Tab-separated table of C-alpha atoms in Angstrom:
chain	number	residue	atom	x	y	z
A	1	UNK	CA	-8.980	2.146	-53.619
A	2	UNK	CA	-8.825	-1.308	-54.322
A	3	UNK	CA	-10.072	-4.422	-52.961
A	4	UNK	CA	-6.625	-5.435	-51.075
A	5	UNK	CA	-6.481	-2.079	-49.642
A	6	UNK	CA	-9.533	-2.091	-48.188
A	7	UNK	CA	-9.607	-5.671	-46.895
A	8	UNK	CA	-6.183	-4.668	-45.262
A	9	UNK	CA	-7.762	-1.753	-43.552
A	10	UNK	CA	-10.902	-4.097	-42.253
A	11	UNK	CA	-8.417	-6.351	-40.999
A	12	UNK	CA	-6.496	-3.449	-39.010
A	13	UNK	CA	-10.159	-2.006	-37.610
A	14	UNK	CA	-10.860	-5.840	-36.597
A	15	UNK	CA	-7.546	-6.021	-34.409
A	16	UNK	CA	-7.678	-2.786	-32.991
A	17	UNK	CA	-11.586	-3.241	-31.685
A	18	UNK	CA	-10.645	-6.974	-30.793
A	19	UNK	CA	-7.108	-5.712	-28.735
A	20	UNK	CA	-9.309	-4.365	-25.861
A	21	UNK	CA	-11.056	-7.684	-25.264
A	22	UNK	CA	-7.351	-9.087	-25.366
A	23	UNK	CA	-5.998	-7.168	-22.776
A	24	UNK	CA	-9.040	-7.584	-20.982
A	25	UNK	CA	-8.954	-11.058	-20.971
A	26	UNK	CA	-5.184	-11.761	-20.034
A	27	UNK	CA	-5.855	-9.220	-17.196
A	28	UNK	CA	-3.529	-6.430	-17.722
A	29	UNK	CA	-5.930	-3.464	-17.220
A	30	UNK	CA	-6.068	-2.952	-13.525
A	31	UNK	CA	-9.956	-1.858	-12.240
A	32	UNK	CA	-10.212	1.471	-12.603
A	33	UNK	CA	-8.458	4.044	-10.338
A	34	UNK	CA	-10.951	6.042	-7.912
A	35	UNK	CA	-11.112	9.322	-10.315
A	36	UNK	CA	-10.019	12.964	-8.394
A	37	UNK	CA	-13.225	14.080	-9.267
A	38	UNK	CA	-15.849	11.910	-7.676
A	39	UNK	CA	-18.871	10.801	-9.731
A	40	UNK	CA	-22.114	11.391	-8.454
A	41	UNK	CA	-23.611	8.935	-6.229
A	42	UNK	CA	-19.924	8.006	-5.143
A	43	UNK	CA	-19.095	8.157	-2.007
A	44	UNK	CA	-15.281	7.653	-0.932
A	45	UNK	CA	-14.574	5.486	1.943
A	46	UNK	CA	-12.310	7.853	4.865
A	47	UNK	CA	-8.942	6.572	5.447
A	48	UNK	CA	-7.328	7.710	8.683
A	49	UNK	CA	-5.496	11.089	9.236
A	50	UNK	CA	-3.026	11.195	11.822
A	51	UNK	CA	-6.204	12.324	14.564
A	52	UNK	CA	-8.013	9.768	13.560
A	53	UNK	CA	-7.708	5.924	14.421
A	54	UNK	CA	-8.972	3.650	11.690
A	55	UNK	CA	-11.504	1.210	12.844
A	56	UNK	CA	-9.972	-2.435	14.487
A	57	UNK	CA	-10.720	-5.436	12.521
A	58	UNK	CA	-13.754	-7.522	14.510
A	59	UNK	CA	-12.959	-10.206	16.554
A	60	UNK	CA	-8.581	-8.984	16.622
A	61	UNK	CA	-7.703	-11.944	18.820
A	62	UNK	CA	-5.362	-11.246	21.875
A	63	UNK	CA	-2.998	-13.990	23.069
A	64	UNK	CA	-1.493	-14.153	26.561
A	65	UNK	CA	0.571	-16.628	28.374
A	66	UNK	CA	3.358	-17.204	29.538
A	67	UNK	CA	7.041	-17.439	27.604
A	68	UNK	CA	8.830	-20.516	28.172
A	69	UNK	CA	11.227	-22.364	25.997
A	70	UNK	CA	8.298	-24.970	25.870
A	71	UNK	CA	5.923	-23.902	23.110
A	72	UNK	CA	2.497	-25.249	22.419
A	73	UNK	CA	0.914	-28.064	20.827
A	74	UNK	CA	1.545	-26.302	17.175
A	75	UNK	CA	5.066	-24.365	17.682
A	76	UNK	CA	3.740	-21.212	18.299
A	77	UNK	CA	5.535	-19.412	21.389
A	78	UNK	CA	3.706	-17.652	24.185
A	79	UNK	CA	4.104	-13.946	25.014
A	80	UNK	CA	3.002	-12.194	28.344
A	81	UNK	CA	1.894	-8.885	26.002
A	82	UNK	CA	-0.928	-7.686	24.540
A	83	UNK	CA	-1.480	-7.150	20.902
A	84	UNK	CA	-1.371	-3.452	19.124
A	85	UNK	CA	-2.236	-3.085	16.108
A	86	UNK	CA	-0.632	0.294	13.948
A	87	UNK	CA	-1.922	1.742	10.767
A	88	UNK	CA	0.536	2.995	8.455
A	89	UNK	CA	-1.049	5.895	5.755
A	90	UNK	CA	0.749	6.309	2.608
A	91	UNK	CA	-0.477	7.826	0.100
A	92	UNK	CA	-1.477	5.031	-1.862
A	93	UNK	CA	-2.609	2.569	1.139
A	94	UNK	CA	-3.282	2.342	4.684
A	95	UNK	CA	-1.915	-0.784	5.989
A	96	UNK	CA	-2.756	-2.512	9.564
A	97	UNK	CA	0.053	-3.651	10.808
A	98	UNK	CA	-0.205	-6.312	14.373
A	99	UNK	CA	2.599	-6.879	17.081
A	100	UNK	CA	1.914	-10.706	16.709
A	101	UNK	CA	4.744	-12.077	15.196
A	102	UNK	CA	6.561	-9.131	15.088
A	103	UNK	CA	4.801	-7.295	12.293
A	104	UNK	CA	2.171	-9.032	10.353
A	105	UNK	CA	-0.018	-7.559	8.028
A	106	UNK	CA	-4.422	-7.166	9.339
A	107	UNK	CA	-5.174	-4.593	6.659
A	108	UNK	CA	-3.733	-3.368	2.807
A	109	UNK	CA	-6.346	-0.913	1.597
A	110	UNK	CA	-5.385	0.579	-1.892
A	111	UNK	CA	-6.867	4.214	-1.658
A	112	UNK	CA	-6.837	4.202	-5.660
A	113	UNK	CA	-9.062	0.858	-6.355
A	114	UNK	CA	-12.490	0.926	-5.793
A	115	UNK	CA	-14.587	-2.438	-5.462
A	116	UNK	CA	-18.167	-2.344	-7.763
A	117	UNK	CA	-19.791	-1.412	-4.153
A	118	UNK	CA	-17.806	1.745	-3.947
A	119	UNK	CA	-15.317	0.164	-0.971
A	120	UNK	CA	-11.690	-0.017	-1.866
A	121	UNK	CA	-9.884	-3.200	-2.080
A	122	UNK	CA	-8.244	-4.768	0.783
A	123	UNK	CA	-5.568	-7.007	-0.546
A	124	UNK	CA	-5.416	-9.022	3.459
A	125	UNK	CA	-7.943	-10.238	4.806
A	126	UNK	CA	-8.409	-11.932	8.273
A	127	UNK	CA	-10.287	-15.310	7.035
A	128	UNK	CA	-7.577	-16.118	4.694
A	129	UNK	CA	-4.512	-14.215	5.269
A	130	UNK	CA	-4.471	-14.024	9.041
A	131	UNK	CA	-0.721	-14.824	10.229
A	132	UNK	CA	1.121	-13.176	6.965
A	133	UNK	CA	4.840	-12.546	7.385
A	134	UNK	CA	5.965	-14.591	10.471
A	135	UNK	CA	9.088	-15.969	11.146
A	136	UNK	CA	8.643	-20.116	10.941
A	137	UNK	CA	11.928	-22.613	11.690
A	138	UNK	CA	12.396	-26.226	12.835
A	139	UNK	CA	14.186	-26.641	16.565
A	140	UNK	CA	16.712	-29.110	17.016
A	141	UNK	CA	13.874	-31.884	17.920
A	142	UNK	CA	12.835	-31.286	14.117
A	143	UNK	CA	9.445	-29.730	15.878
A	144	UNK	CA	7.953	-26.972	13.728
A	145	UNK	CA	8.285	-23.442	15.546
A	146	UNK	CA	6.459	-20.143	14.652
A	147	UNK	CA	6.858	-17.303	16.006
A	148	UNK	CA	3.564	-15.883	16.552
A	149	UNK	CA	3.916	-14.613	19.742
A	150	UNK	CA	2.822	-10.843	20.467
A	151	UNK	CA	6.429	-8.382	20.067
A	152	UNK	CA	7.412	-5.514	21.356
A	153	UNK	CA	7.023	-2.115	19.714
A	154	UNK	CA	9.530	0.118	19.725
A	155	UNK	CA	8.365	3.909	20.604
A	156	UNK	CA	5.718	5.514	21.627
A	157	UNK	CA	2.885	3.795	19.839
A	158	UNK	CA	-0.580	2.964	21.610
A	159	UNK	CA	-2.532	0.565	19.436
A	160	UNK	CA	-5.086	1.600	16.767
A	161	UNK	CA	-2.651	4.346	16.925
A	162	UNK	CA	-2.069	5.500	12.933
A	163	UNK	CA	1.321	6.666	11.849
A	164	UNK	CA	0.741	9.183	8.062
A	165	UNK	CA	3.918	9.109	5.657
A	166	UNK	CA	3.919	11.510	2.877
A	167	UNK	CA	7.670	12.464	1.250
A	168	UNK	CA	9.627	10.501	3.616
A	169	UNK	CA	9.865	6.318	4.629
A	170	UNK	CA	9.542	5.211	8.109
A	171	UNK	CA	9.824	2.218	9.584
A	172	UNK	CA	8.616	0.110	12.839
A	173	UNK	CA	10.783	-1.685	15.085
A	174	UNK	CA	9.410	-4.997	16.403
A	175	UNK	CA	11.600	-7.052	18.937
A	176	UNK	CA	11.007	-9.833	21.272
A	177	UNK	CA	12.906	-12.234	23.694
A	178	UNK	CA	13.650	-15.571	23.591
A	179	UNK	CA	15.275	-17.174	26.414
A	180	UNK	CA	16.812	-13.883	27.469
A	181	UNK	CA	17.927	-13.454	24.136
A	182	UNK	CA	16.482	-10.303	22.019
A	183	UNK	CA	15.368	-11.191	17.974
A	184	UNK	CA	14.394	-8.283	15.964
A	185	UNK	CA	12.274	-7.279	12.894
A	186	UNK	CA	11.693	-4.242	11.069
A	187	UNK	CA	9.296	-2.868	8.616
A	188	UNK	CA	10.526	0.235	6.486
A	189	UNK	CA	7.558	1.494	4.335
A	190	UNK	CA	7.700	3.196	1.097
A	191	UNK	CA	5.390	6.151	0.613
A	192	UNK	CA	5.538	6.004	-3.342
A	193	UNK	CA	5.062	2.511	-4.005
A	194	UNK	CA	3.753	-0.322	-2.721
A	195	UNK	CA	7.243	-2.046	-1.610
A	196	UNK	CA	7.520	-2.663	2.039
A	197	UNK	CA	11.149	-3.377	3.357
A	198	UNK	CA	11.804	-6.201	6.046
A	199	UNK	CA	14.990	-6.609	7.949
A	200	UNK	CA	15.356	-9.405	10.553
A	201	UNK	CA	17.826	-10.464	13.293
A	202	UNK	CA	17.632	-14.087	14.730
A	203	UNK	CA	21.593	-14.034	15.072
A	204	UNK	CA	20.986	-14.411	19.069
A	205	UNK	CA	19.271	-17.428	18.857
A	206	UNK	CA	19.877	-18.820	15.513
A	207	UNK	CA	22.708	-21.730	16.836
A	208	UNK	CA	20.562	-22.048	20.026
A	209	UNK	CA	17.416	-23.080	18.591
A	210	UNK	CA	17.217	-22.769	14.784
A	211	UNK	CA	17.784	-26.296	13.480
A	212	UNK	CA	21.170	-25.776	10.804
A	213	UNK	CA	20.546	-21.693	11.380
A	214	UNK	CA	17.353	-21.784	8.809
A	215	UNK	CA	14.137	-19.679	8.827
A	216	UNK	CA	11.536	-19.056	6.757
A	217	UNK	CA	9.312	-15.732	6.378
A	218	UNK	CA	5.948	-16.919	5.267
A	219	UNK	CA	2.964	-15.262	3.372
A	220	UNK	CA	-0.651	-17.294	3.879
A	221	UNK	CA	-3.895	-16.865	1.603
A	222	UNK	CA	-2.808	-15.502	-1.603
A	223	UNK	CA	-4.703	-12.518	-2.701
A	224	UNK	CA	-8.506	-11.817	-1.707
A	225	UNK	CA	-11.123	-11.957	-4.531
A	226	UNK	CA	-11.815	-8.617	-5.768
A	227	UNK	CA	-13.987	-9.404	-8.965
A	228	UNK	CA	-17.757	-10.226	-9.062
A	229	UNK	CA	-16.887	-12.989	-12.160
A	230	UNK	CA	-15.491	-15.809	-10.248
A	231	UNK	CA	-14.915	-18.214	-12.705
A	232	UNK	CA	-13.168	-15.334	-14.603
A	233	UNK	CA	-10.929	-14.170	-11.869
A	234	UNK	CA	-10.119	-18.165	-10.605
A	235	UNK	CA	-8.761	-18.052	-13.984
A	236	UNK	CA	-6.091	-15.811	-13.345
A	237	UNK	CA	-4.930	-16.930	-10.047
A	238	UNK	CA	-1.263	-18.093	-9.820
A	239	UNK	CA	1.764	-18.893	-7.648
A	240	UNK	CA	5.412	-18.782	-8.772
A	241	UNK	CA	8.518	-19.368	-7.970
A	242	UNK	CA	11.821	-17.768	-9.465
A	243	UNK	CA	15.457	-19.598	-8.748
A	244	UNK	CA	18.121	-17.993	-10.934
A	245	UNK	CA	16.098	-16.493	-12.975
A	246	UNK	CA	14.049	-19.182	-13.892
A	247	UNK	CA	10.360	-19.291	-12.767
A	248	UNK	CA	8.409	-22.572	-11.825
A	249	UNK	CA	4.624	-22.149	-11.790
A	250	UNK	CA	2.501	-23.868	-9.037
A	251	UNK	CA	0.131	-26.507	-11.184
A	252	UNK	CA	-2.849	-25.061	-8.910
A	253	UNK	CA	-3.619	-28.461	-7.290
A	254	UNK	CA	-4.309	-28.379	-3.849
A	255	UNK	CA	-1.757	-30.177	-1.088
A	256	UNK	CA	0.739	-29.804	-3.701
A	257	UNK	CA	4.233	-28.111	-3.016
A	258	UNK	CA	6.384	-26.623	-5.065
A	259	UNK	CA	9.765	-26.363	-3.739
A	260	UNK	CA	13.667	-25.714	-4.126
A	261	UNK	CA	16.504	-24.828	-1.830
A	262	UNK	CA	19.160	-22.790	-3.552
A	263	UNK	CA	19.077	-18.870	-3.807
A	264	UNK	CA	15.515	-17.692	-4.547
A	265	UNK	CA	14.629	-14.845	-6.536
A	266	UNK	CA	11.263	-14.338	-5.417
A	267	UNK	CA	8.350	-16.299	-4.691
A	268	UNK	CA	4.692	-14.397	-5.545
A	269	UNK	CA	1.004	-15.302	-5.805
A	270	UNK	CA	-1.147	-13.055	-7.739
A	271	UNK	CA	-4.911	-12.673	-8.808
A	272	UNK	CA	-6.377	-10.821	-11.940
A	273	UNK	CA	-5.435	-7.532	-10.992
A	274	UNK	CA	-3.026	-7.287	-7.739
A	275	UNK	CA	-0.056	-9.352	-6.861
A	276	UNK	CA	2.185	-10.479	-3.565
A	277	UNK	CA	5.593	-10.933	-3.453
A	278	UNK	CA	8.438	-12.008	-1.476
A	279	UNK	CA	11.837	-10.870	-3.026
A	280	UNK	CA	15.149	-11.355	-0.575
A	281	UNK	CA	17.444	-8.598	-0.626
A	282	UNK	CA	19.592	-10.991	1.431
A	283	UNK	CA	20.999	-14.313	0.265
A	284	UNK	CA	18.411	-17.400	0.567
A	285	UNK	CA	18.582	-20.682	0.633
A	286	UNK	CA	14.695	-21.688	-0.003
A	287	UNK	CA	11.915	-20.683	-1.764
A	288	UNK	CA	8.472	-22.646	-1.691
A	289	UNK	CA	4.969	-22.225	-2.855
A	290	UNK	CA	1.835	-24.565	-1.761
A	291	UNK	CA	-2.119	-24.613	-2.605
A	292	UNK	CA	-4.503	-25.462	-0.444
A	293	UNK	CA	-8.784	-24.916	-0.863
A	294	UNK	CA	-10.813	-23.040	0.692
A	295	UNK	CA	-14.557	-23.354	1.813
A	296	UNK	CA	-17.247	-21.172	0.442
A	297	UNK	CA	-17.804	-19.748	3.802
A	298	UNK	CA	-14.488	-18.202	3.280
A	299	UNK	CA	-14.994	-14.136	3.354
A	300	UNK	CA	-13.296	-12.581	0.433
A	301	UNK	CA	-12.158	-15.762	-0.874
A	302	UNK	CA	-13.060	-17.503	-4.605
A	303	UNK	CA	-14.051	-21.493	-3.870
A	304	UNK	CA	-13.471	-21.138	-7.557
A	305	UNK	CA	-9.541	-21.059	-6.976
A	306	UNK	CA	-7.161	-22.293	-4.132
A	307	UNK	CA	-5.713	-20.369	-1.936
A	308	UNK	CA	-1.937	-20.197	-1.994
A	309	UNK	CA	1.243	-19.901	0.540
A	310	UNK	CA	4.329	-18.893	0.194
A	311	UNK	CA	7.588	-18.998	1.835
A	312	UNK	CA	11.300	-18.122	0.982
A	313	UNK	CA	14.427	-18.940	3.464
A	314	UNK	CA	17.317	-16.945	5.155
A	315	UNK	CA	19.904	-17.751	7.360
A	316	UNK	CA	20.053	-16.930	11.261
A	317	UNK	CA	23.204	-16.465	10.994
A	318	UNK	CA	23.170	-13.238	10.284
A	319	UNK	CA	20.796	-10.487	9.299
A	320	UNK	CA	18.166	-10.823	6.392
A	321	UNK	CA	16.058	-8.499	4.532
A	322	UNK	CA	13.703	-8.771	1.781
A	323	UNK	CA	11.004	-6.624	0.106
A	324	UNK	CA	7.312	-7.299	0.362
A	325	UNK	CA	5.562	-6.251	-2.791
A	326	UNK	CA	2.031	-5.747	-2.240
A	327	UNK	CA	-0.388	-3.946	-5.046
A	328	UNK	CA	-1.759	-4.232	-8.166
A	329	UNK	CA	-0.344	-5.710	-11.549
A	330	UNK	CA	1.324	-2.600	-13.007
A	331	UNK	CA	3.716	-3.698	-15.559
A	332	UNK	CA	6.118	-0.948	-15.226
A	333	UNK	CA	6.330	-0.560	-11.439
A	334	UNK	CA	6.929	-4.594	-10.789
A	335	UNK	CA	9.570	-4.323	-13.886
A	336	UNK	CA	11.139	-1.535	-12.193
A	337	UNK	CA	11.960	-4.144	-9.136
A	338	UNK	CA	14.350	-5.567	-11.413
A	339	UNK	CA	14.364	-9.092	-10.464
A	340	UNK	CA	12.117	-10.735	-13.415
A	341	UNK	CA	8.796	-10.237	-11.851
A	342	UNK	CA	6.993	-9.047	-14.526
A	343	UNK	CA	7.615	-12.217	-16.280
A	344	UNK	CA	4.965	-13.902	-13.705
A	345	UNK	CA	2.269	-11.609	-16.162
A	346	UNK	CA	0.943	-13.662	-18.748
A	347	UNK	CA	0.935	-12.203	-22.631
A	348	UNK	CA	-0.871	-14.582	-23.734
A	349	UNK	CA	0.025	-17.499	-26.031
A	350	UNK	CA	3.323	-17.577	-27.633
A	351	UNK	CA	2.883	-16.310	-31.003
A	352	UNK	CA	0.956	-13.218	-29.896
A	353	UNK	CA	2.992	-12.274	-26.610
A	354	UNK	CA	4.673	-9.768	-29.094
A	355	UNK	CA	1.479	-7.711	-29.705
A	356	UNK	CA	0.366	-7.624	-26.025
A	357	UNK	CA	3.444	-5.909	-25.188
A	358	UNK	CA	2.804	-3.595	-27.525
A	359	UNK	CA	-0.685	-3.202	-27.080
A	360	UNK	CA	0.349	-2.590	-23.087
A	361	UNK	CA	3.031	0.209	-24.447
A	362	UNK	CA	-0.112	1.713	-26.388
A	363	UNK	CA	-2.056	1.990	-24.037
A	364	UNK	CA	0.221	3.350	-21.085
A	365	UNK	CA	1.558	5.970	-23.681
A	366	UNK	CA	-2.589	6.989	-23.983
A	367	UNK	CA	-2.859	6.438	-20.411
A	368	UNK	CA	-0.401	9.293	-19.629
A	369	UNK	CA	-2.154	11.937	-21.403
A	370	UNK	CA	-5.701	10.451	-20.343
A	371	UNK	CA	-5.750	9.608	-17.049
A	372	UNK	CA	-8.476	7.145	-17.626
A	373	UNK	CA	-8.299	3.477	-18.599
A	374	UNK	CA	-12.233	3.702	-19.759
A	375	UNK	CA	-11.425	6.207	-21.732
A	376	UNK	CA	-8.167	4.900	-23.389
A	377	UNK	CA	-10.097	1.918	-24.387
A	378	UNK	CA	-12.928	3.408	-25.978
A	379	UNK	CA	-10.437	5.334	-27.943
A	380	UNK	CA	-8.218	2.140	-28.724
A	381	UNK	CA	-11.049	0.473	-29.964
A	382	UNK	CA	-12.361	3.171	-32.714
């Protein structure tokens, strides 16, 4: 064997050991998945059944007053009911959905992503995702409204009540009344993915009270840290924005808005390993993302990285709908959205973009026969 031959196998050994750090460091390897067979020591954390009730977030505020075509100081109208608060079980999560605002996310526990403490991850978290997925619009005074009051829930649902969804979707119906006039909003979720469907209905009031017939559905907080590495994860924080295909990333600085009106693919805010989405299934007419910091204090949040919002627009004029993609960064199930969102996933530099997407085909081809990511890189590396 000569000397080029074996220089050219060195050099092949050196890339395949080094390819593992790579896809480490651009963060395509999710954690890895809770295995079937629990190691010892390892303790899983219950999810609800549909006897059981899954345990309330602390401190669930409840907001009563009365509804009047007045709102308060900051927009947000008044309802005379009291908050309930459903868990969904899927599954792949169990999701705590509140009546406030007609459906807005409390809880997103992954059942297959354990934290290093043995809890799973909770991709919403009160401290800096309270108020996800409300309806937000300007009146004709040009005052800020948000609909945060407490909805109605369709059926017979008592709260903490948990709702367990196995072959088929199912959805919740959320309505409310505004000046006599009845809005509605529905969640449809998805038990074999992490897609959640939204339909709303602000046709009743939309030329009463939505300045030019325009709302917003907002998401608040980003994603929740999940890594112990803080300076690693802040790294890999992002927010984009995708108009006609073509995707503007948020420069991370905080008070700073990126913004467009014009049909919006998607907007999404991601961390090293999971990723939230807004993609309309309806025609828009706005997409926006915004940073903002947060204080150490923050529970589940990195001071290391802001904290992002998003927010994409509709029309009142007639019924909208959108998917809410909410999970972690797996290449094929985002590409199989089909709207460019796996294009938000960084490759890594130009020139080598090539070999990460064949080092992720590589490694999902091993990942099929061995079930474990460990594994598959230990193997990839030899």
């Amino acid at each position: 064997m000569d000397k080029n031959t074996v220089l050219a196998f060195l050099v092949i050994a050196l890339i395949l050991m080094g390819m593992p750090y790579y896809y480490e460091m651009i963060g395509l390897a999710p954690p890895p998945p809770q295995k079937e067979d629990q190691e010892a020591g390892f303790e899983p954390v219950k999810v609800p059944s549909r006897s059981s009730s899954f345990p309330a977030p602390a401190n669930t505020p409840v907001q009563r007053g009365g509804f009047a075509k007045r709102f308060d100081e900051d927009g947000v109208v008044k309802s005379l009911s009291e908050e309930k608060i459903v868990y969904v079980e899927t599954p792949l999560y169990v999701a705590g959905v509140s009546s406030r605002g007609g459906g807005s996310l409390v809880s997103f526990i992954l059942k297959n992503y354990p934290l290093n403490d043995s809890s799973l991850v909770d991709l919403v978290v009160k401290e800096i995702n309270q108020g996800n997925l409300l309806i937000k619009f300007k009146d004709f005074s040009g005052e800020s409204v948000t609909l945060d009051n407490v909805w109605e829930l369709s059926g017979r649902h008592v709260h903490k009540d948990t709702i367990s969804i196995s072959s088929e979707a199912r959805s919740l119906d959320f309505f409310s009344t505004i000046n006599g006039q009845i809005i509605n909003k529905t969640f449809t979720f998805n038990p074999k993915g992490y897609t959640i469907g939204l339909e709303m209905d602000l046709q009743s009031i939309g030329s009463m009270m939505v300045s030019q017939e325009r709302f917003t559905l907002i998401w608040r907080g980003g994603i929740p840290s999940t890594e112990p590495n803080k300076s690693d994860e802040a790294s890999f924080y992002a927010a984009n924005l995708s108009q006609g295909r073509e995707i503007t990333k948020h420069n991370g600085k905080d008070g700073n808005v990126v913004s467009s009106t014009g049909r919006t693919d998607w907007a999404a805010v991601r961390s090293k390993y999971f990723t939230a989405a807004i993609i309309p299934t309806s025609r828009s007419n706005y997409g926006e993302v915004s940073a903002r910091t947060g204080s150490p204090s923050m529970s589940n949040g990195n001071e290391k990285a802001p904290f992002y919002d998003m927010a994409v627009g509709f029309s009142s004029a007639g019924p909208a709908s959108a998917i809410v993609f909410l999970g972690p960064l797996q290449f094929n199930d985002i590409k199989s959205l089909d709207v460019g969102l796996e294009n938000s996933m960084s490759f890594g530099i130009a020139p080598i973009r090539g070999i990460g997407r064949g080092v992720l085909f590589l490694l999902k081809v091993f990942h099929g026969v061995i079930p474990n990511y460990g594994v598959v890189l230990i193997i990839f590396s030899v």
